[in-house]
Amino acid sequence: MLRQRAVEVDVAEIATPGFQALVARMVEVMRAAPGVGLAAPQLGVGKRVFVVEDTEERMAKLTAAERAERGRVPVPLRVLVNPVVTPLGEPRAVFFEGCLSVAGFSALVPRHDEVEVRGLDERGQPVAWRVRGWPARIVQHELDHLDGTLYVDRMLTRSFGTTAHNAERFGGQPIAAVRAALGL
Ligand code: ZN
């Protein structure tokens, strides 16, 4: 399922108890992990829907400098159905990324710094959401899941390692220093 393209959700399906239960379960699993995003294929459901949420609690271990470098800010819960993501501008940010479906590992992944997401919310209402920094990274990661793509397909392979190893070796260092150390 993680390697297949998920199918568009029929708009009439959004209000059904079955679809609403899927969304509720996605939010539940994301929060329990804890994670900052989850796509339906990660639960074995091949539908184009993902959820995103980031909170102060989930970024509590980061220093102010680390938050600033990542562009990490709290994001209230968002449900995106049939999302279309458009990159805005050229800049690409490189940072460590992990995935609940590739548990225990991390790697540097380049992502667009700013994107616009269009789609429907959990009530079937149109959504246009412009995001940058960490939330933009989450959105691109989750959209990839809907297309059967995992971060390991986009990562800078020399940076791939266990989350524990990468945290121990590179924790607290600016990304420029990490790249220099890895010869990237
Ligand atoms: Zn993932």
PDB file of C-alpha atoms and ligand atoms in Angstrom:
ATOM      1  CA  MET A   1       0.000   0.000   0.000  1.00  0.00           C
ATOM      2  CA  LEU A   2       2.845   2.411   0.801  1.00  0.00           C
ATOM      3  CA  ARG A   3       4.087   1.990  -2.765  1.00  0.00           C
ATOM      4  CA  GLN A   4       0.794   2.524  -4.575  1.00  0.00           C
ATOM      5  CA  ARG A   5      -0.862   5.699  -5.752  1.00  0.00           C
ATOM      6  CA  ALA A   6      -3.870   6.380  -3.520  1.00  0.00           C
ATOM      7  CA  VAL A   7      -7.188   7.097  -5.259  1.00  0.00           C
ATOM      8  CA  GLU A   8      -9.209  10.317  -5.168  1.00  0.00           C
ATOM      9  CA  VAL A   9     -11.958  10.449  -2.568  1.00  0.00           C
ATOM     10  CA  ASP A  10     -15.481  10.811  -3.959  1.00  0.00           C
ATOM     11  CA  VAL A  11     -16.791  14.072  -2.465  1.00  0.00           C
ATOM     12  CA  ALA A  12     -20.078  12.330  -1.555  1.00  0.00           C
ATOM     13  CA  GLU A  13     -18.097   9.881   0.573  1.00  0.00           C
ATOM     14  CA  ILE A  14     -16.633  12.529   2.898  1.00  0.00           C
ATOM     15  CA  ALA A  15     -19.759  12.866   5.072  1.00  0.00           C
ATOM     16  CA  THR A  16     -20.223   9.109   5.478  1.00  0.00           C
ATOM     17  CA  PRO A  17     -19.660   7.502   8.905  1.00  0.00           C
ATOM     18  CA  GLY A  18     -17.034   5.230   7.385  1.00  0.00           C
ATOM     19  CA  PHE A  19     -14.925   8.100   6.074  1.00  0.00           C
ATOM     20  CA  GLN A  20     -15.353  10.146   9.248  1.00  0.00           C
ATOM     21  CA  ALA A  21     -14.241   7.111  11.257  1.00  0.00           C
ATOM     22  CA  LEU A  22     -11.137   6.813   9.061  1.00  0.00           C
ATOM     23  CA  VAL A  23     -10.252  10.470   9.720  1.00  0.00           C
ATOM     24  CA  ALA A  24     -10.821  10.043  13.463  1.00  0.00           C
ATOM     25  CA  ARG A  25      -8.571   6.982  13.498  1.00  0.00           C
ATOM     26  CA  MET A  26      -5.847   8.801  11.558  1.00  0.00           C
ATOM     27  CA  VAL A  27      -5.878  11.650  14.084  1.00  0.00           C
ATOM     28  CA  GLU A  28      -5.817   9.158  16.943  1.00  0.00           C
ATOM     29  CA  VAL A  29      -2.849   7.215  15.509  1.00  0.00           C
ATOM     30  CA  MET A  30      -0.924  10.427  14.691  1.00  0.00           C
ATOM     31  CA  ARG A  31      -1.343  11.730  18.239  1.00  0.00           C
ATOM     32  CA  ALA A  32      -0.521   8.402  19.864  1.00  0.00           C
ATOM     33  CA  ALA A  33       2.689   7.909  17.848  1.00  0.00           C
ATOM     34  CA  PRO A  34       3.308  10.844  18.443  1.00  0.00           C
ATOM     35  CA  GLY A  35       3.729  12.281  14.957  1.00  0.00           C
ATOM     36  CA  VAL A  36       3.014  15.549  13.167  1.00  0.00           C
ATOM     37  CA  GLY A  37       1.280  14.047  10.139  1.00  0.00           C
ATOM     38  CA  LEU A  38      -0.273  10.840   8.858  1.00  0.00           C
ATOM     39  CA  ALA A  39      -1.554   9.711   5.471  1.00  0.00           C
ATOM     40  CA  ALA A  40      -4.293   7.118   4.913  1.00  0.00           C
ATOM     41  CA  PRO A  41      -1.995   4.624   3.103  1.00  0.00           C
ATOM     42  CA  GLN A  42       0.021   4.360   6.332  1.00  0.00           C
ATOM     43  CA  LEU A  43      -3.061   2.669   7.813  1.00  0.00           C
ATOM     44  CA  GLY A  44      -3.453   0.462   4.751  1.00  0.00           C
ATOM     45  CA  VAL A  45      -6.152   2.637   3.184  1.00  0.00           C
ATOM     46  CA  GLY A  46      -5.427   3.768  -0.389  1.00  0.00           C
ATOM     47  CA  LYS A  47      -7.336   7.050  -0.310  1.00  0.00           C
ATOM     48  CA  ARG A  48      -6.050  10.559  -0.880  1.00  0.00           C
ATOM     49  CA  VAL A  49      -6.356  12.020   2.604  1.00  0.00           C
ATOM     50  CA  PHE A  50      -3.834  13.117   5.205  1.00  0.00           C
ATOM     51  CA  VAL A  51      -3.874  14.830   8.578  1.00  0.00           C
ATOM     52  CA  VAL A  52      -1.366  17.339   9.977  1.00  0.00           C
ATOM     53  CA  GLU A  53      -0.957  18.734  13.481  1.00  0.00           C
ATOM     54  CA  ASP A  54       1.975  20.155  15.402  1.00  0.00           C
ATOM     55  CA  THR A  55       1.938  21.423  18.962  1.00  0.00           C
ATOM     56  CA  GLU A  56       4.183  23.195  21.465  1.00  0.00           C
ATOM     57  CA  GLU A  57       4.318  19.932  23.388  1.00  0.00           C
ATOM     58  CA  ARG A  58       5.703  18.003  20.405  1.00  0.00           C
ATOM     59  CA  MET A  59       8.507  20.544  19.880  1.00  0.00           C
ATOM     60  CA  ALA A  60       9.284  21.042  23.567  1.00  0.00           C
ATOM     61  CA  LYS A  61      12.754  19.470  23.335  1.00  0.00           C
ATOM     62  CA  LEU A  62      13.940  21.903  20.656  1.00  0.00           C
ATOM     63  CA  THR A  63      15.826  25.067  21.568  1.00  0.00           C
ATOM     64  CA  ALA A  64      14.671  28.420  20.184  1.00  0.00           C
ATOM     65  CA  ALA A  65      17.556  28.301  17.667  1.00  0.00           C
ATOM     66  CA  GLU A  66      16.569  24.801  16.512  1.00  0.00           C
ATOM     67  CA  ARG A  67      12.953  25.848  16.069  1.00  0.00           C
ATOM     68  CA  ALA A  68      14.044  28.874  14.075  1.00  0.00           C
ATOM     69  CA  GLU A  69      16.340  26.827  11.812  1.00  0.00           C
ATOM     70  CA  ARG A  70      13.526  24.365  11.066  1.00  0.00           C
ATOM     71  CA  GLY A  71      10.841  27.031  10.773  1.00  0.00           C
ATOM     72  CA  ARG A  72       8.869  24.910  13.195  1.00  0.00           C
ATOM     73  CA  VAL A  73       5.671  26.479  14.498  1.00  0.00           C
ATOM     74  CA  PRO A  74       2.487  24.994  15.969  1.00  0.00           C
ATOM     75  CA  VAL A  75      -0.145  23.959  13.414  1.00  0.00           C
ATOM     76  CA  PRO A  76      -3.750  23.338  14.480  1.00  0.00           C
ATOM     77  CA  LEU A  77      -5.234  20.064  13.242  1.00  0.00           C
ATOM     78  CA  ARG A  78      -5.827  20.043   9.492  1.00  0.00           C
ATOM     79  CA  VAL A  79      -7.495  17.353   7.405  1.00  0.00           C
ATOM     80  CA  LEU A  80      -6.735  17.457   3.660  1.00  0.00           C
ATOM     81  CA  VAL A  81      -8.788  15.419   1.218  1.00  0.00           C
ATOM     82  CA  ASN A  82      -7.665  15.156  -2.430  1.00  0.00           C
ATOM     83  CA  PRO A  83      -4.830  17.622  -1.786  1.00  0.00           C
ATOM     84  CA  VAL A  84      -2.876  19.277  -4.581  1.00  0.00           C
ATOM     85  CA  VAL A  85       0.434  20.814  -3.539  1.00  0.00           C
ATOM     86  CA  THR A  86       2.110  23.587  -5.522  1.00  0.00           C
ATOM     87  CA  PRO A  87       5.673  24.662  -4.649  1.00  0.00           C
ATOM     88  CA  LEU A  88       6.106  28.435  -4.310  1.00  0.00           C
ATOM     89  CA  GLY A  89       9.483  29.813  -5.295  1.00  0.00           C
ATOM     90  CA  GLU A  90      12.807  28.104  -5.627  1.00  0.00           C
ATOM     91  CA  PRO A  91      14.418  27.779  -2.192  1.00  0.00           C
ATOM     92  CA  ARG A  92      14.814  24.270  -0.859  1.00  0.00           C
ATOM     93  CA  ALA A  93      15.406  23.486   2.778  1.00  0.00           C
ATOM     94  CA  VAL A  94      17.434  20.443   3.830  1.00  0.00           C
ATOM     95  CA  PHE A  95      16.709  18.828   7.152  1.00  0.00           C
ATOM     96  CA  PHE A  96      16.475  15.534   8.999  1.00  0.00           C
ATOM     97  CA  GLU A  97      13.188  13.767   8.476  1.00  0.00           C
ATOM     98  CA  GLY A  98      11.712  10.498   9.663  1.00  0.00           C
ATOM     99  CA  CYS A  99       8.556   8.507   9.023  1.00  0.00           C
ATOM    100  CA  LEU A 100       6.256   6.436  11.212  1.00  0.00           C
ATOM    101  CA  SER A 101       6.242   3.822   8.423  1.00  0.00           C
ATOM    102  CA  VAL A 102      10.059   3.631   8.321  1.00  0.00           C
ATOM    103  CA  ALA A 103      10.367   3.605  12.107  1.00  0.00           C
ATOM    104  CA  GLY A 104      13.717   4.118  13.784  1.00  0.00           C
ATOM    105  CA  PHE A 105      15.587   5.874  10.979  1.00  0.00           C
ATOM    106  CA  SER A 106      16.186   9.405   9.734  1.00  0.00           C
ATOM    107  CA  ALA A 107      17.938  11.194   6.902  1.00  0.00           C
ATOM    108  CA  LEU A 108      18.392  14.636   5.401  1.00  0.00           C
ATOM    109  CA  VAL A 109      15.671  15.409   2.854  1.00  0.00           C
ATOM    110  CA  PRO A 110      15.467  18.487   0.608  1.00  0.00           C
ATOM    111  CA  ARG A 111      11.999  20.058   0.475  1.00  0.00           C
ATOM    112  CA  HIS A 112      10.513  23.223  -0.928  1.00  0.00           C
ATOM    113  CA  ASP A 113      10.509  25.936   1.716  1.00  0.00           C
ATOM    114  CA  GLU A 114       7.034  27.150   0.854  1.00  0.00           C
ATOM    115  CA  VAL A 115       4.040  25.465  -0.765  1.00  0.00           C
ATOM    116  CA  GLU A 116       0.359  26.022  -1.347  1.00  0.00           C
ATOM    117  CA  VAL A 117      -2.063  23.191  -0.625  1.00  0.00           C
ATOM    118  CA  ARG A 118      -5.507  23.080  -2.141  1.00  0.00           C
ATOM    119  CA  GLY A 119      -8.084  20.433  -1.416  1.00  0.00           C
ATOM    120  CA  LEU A 120     -11.111  19.738   0.742  1.00  0.00           C
ATOM    121  CA  ASP A 121     -11.423  19.599   4.508  1.00  0.00           C
ATOM    122  CA  GLU A 122     -13.197  16.941   6.591  1.00  0.00           C
ATOM    123  CA  ARG A 123     -16.550  18.596   5.835  1.00  0.00           C
ATOM    124  CA  GLY A 124     -15.917  18.664   2.099  1.00  0.00           C
ATOM    125  CA  GLN A 125     -15.297  22.416   2.089  1.00  0.00           C
ATOM    126  CA  PRO A 126     -12.563  23.839  -0.194  1.00  0.00           C
ATOM    127  CA  VAL A 127      -9.272  24.649   1.514  1.00  0.00           C
ATOM    128  CA  ALA A 128      -6.392  26.810   0.284  1.00  0.00           C
ATOM    129  CA  TRP A 129      -3.462  26.755   2.686  1.00  0.00           C
ATOM    130  CA  ARG A 130      -0.129  28.486   2.164  1.00  0.00           C
ATOM    131  CA  VAL A 131       2.603  27.138   4.426  1.00  0.00           C
ATOM    132  CA  ARG A 132       6.346  27.493   4.850  1.00  0.00           C
ATOM    133  CA  GLY A 133       9.075  25.996   6.975  1.00  0.00           C
ATOM    134  CA  TRP A 134       8.384  22.820   8.921  1.00  0.00           C
ATOM    135  CA  PRO A 135       4.645  22.636   8.174  1.00  0.00           C
ATOM    136  CA  ALA A 136       5.526  22.842   4.452  1.00  0.00           C
ATOM    137  CA  ARG A 137       7.897  19.890   4.955  1.00  0.00           C
ATOM    138  CA  ILE A 138       5.153  17.878   6.673  1.00  0.00           C
ATOM    139  CA  VAL A 139       2.714  18.616   3.853  1.00  0.00           C
ATOM    140  CA  GLN A 140       5.202  17.507   1.163  1.00  0.00           C
ATOM    141  CA  HIS A 141       6.032  14.334   3.115  1.00  0.00           C
ATOM    142  CA  GLU A 142       2.362  13.415   3.522  1.00  0.00           C
ATOM    143  CA  LEU A 143       1.511  14.218  -0.089  1.00  0.00           C
ATOM    144  CA  ASP A 144       4.329  11.880  -1.139  1.00  0.00           C
ATOM    145  CA  HIS A 145       2.616   9.075   0.796  1.00  0.00           C
ATOM    146  CA  LEU A 146      -0.451   9.519  -1.425  1.00  0.00           C
ATOM    147  CA  ASP A 147       1.746   8.954  -4.468  1.00  0.00           C
ATOM    148  CA  GLY A 148       3.536   5.879  -3.134  1.00  0.00           C
ATOM    149  CA  THR A 149       6.720   7.824  -2.399  1.00  0.00           C
ATOM    150  CA  LEU A 150       8.672   7.595   0.853  1.00  0.00           C
ATOM    151  CA  TYR A 151      11.296  10.028   2.152  1.00  0.00           C
ATOM    152  CA  VAL A 152      13.981   7.412   1.504  1.00  0.00           C
ATOM    153  CA  ASP A 153      13.310   7.997  -2.212  1.00  0.00           C
ATOM    154  CA  ARG A 154      14.274  11.667  -1.820  1.00  0.00           C
ATOM    155  CA  MET A 155      16.870  11.578   0.961  1.00  0.00           C
ATOM    156  CA  LEU A 156      20.544  12.464   0.748  1.00  0.00           C
ATOM    157  CA  THR A 157      21.631   8.852   1.174  1.00  0.00           C
ATOM    158  CA  ARG A 158      24.891   9.598   2.993  1.00  0.00           C
ATOM    159  CA  SER A 159      22.853  11.007   5.889  1.00  0.00           C
ATOM    160  CA  PHE A 160      20.675   7.905   6.353  1.00  0.00           C
ATOM    161  CA  GLY A 161      21.025   6.329   9.785  1.00  0.00           C
ATOM    162  CA  THR A 162      19.154   5.263  12.863  1.00  0.00           C
ATOM    163  CA  THR A 163      17.343   8.107  14.584  1.00  0.00           C
ATOM    164  CA  ALA A 164      19.415   7.422  17.709  1.00  0.00           C
ATOM    165  CA  HIS A 165      22.709   7.504  15.809  1.00  0.00           C
ATOM    166  CA  ASN A 166      21.886  10.673  13.890  1.00  0.00           C
ATOM    167  CA  ALA A 167      20.695  12.380  17.069  1.00  0.00           C
ATOM    168  CA  GLU A 168      23.847  11.365  18.934  1.00  0.00           C
ATOM    169  CA  ARG A 169      26.220  12.356  16.144  1.00  0.00           C
ATOM    170  CA  PHE A 170      24.512  15.485  14.823  1.00  0.00           C
ATOM    171  CA  GLY A 171      22.113  16.645  17.542  1.00  0.00           C
ATOM    172  CA  GLY A 172      22.365  20.366  18.213  1.00  0.00           C
ATOM    173  CA  GLN A 173      24.541  21.069  15.142  1.00  0.00           C
ATOM    174  CA  PRO A 174      23.465  23.456  12.409  1.00  0.00           C
ATOM    175  CA  ILE A 175      22.641  21.670   9.160  1.00  0.00           C
ATOM    176  CA  ALA A 176      25.570  23.367   7.395  1.00  0.00           C
ATOM    177  CA  ALA A 177      27.923  21.614   9.842  1.00  0.00           C
ATOM    178  CA  VAL A 178      26.130  18.280   9.396  1.00  0.00           C
ATOM    179  CA  ARG A 179      26.451  18.549   5.627  1.00  0.00           C
ATOM    180  CA  ALA A 180      30.129  19.430   5.893  1.00  0.00           C
ATOM    181  CA  ALA A 181      30.764  16.455   8.196  1.00  0.00           C
ATOM    182  CA  LEU A 182      29.041  14.108   5.733  1.00  0.00           C
ATOM    183  CA  GLY A 183      30.726  15.598   2.682  1.00  0.00           C
ATOM    184  CA  LEU A 184      27.429  16.835   1.284  1.00  0.00           C
TER     185      LEU A 184
HETATM  186 ZN    ZN B   1       5.742   9.186   6.524  1.00  0.00          ZN
END
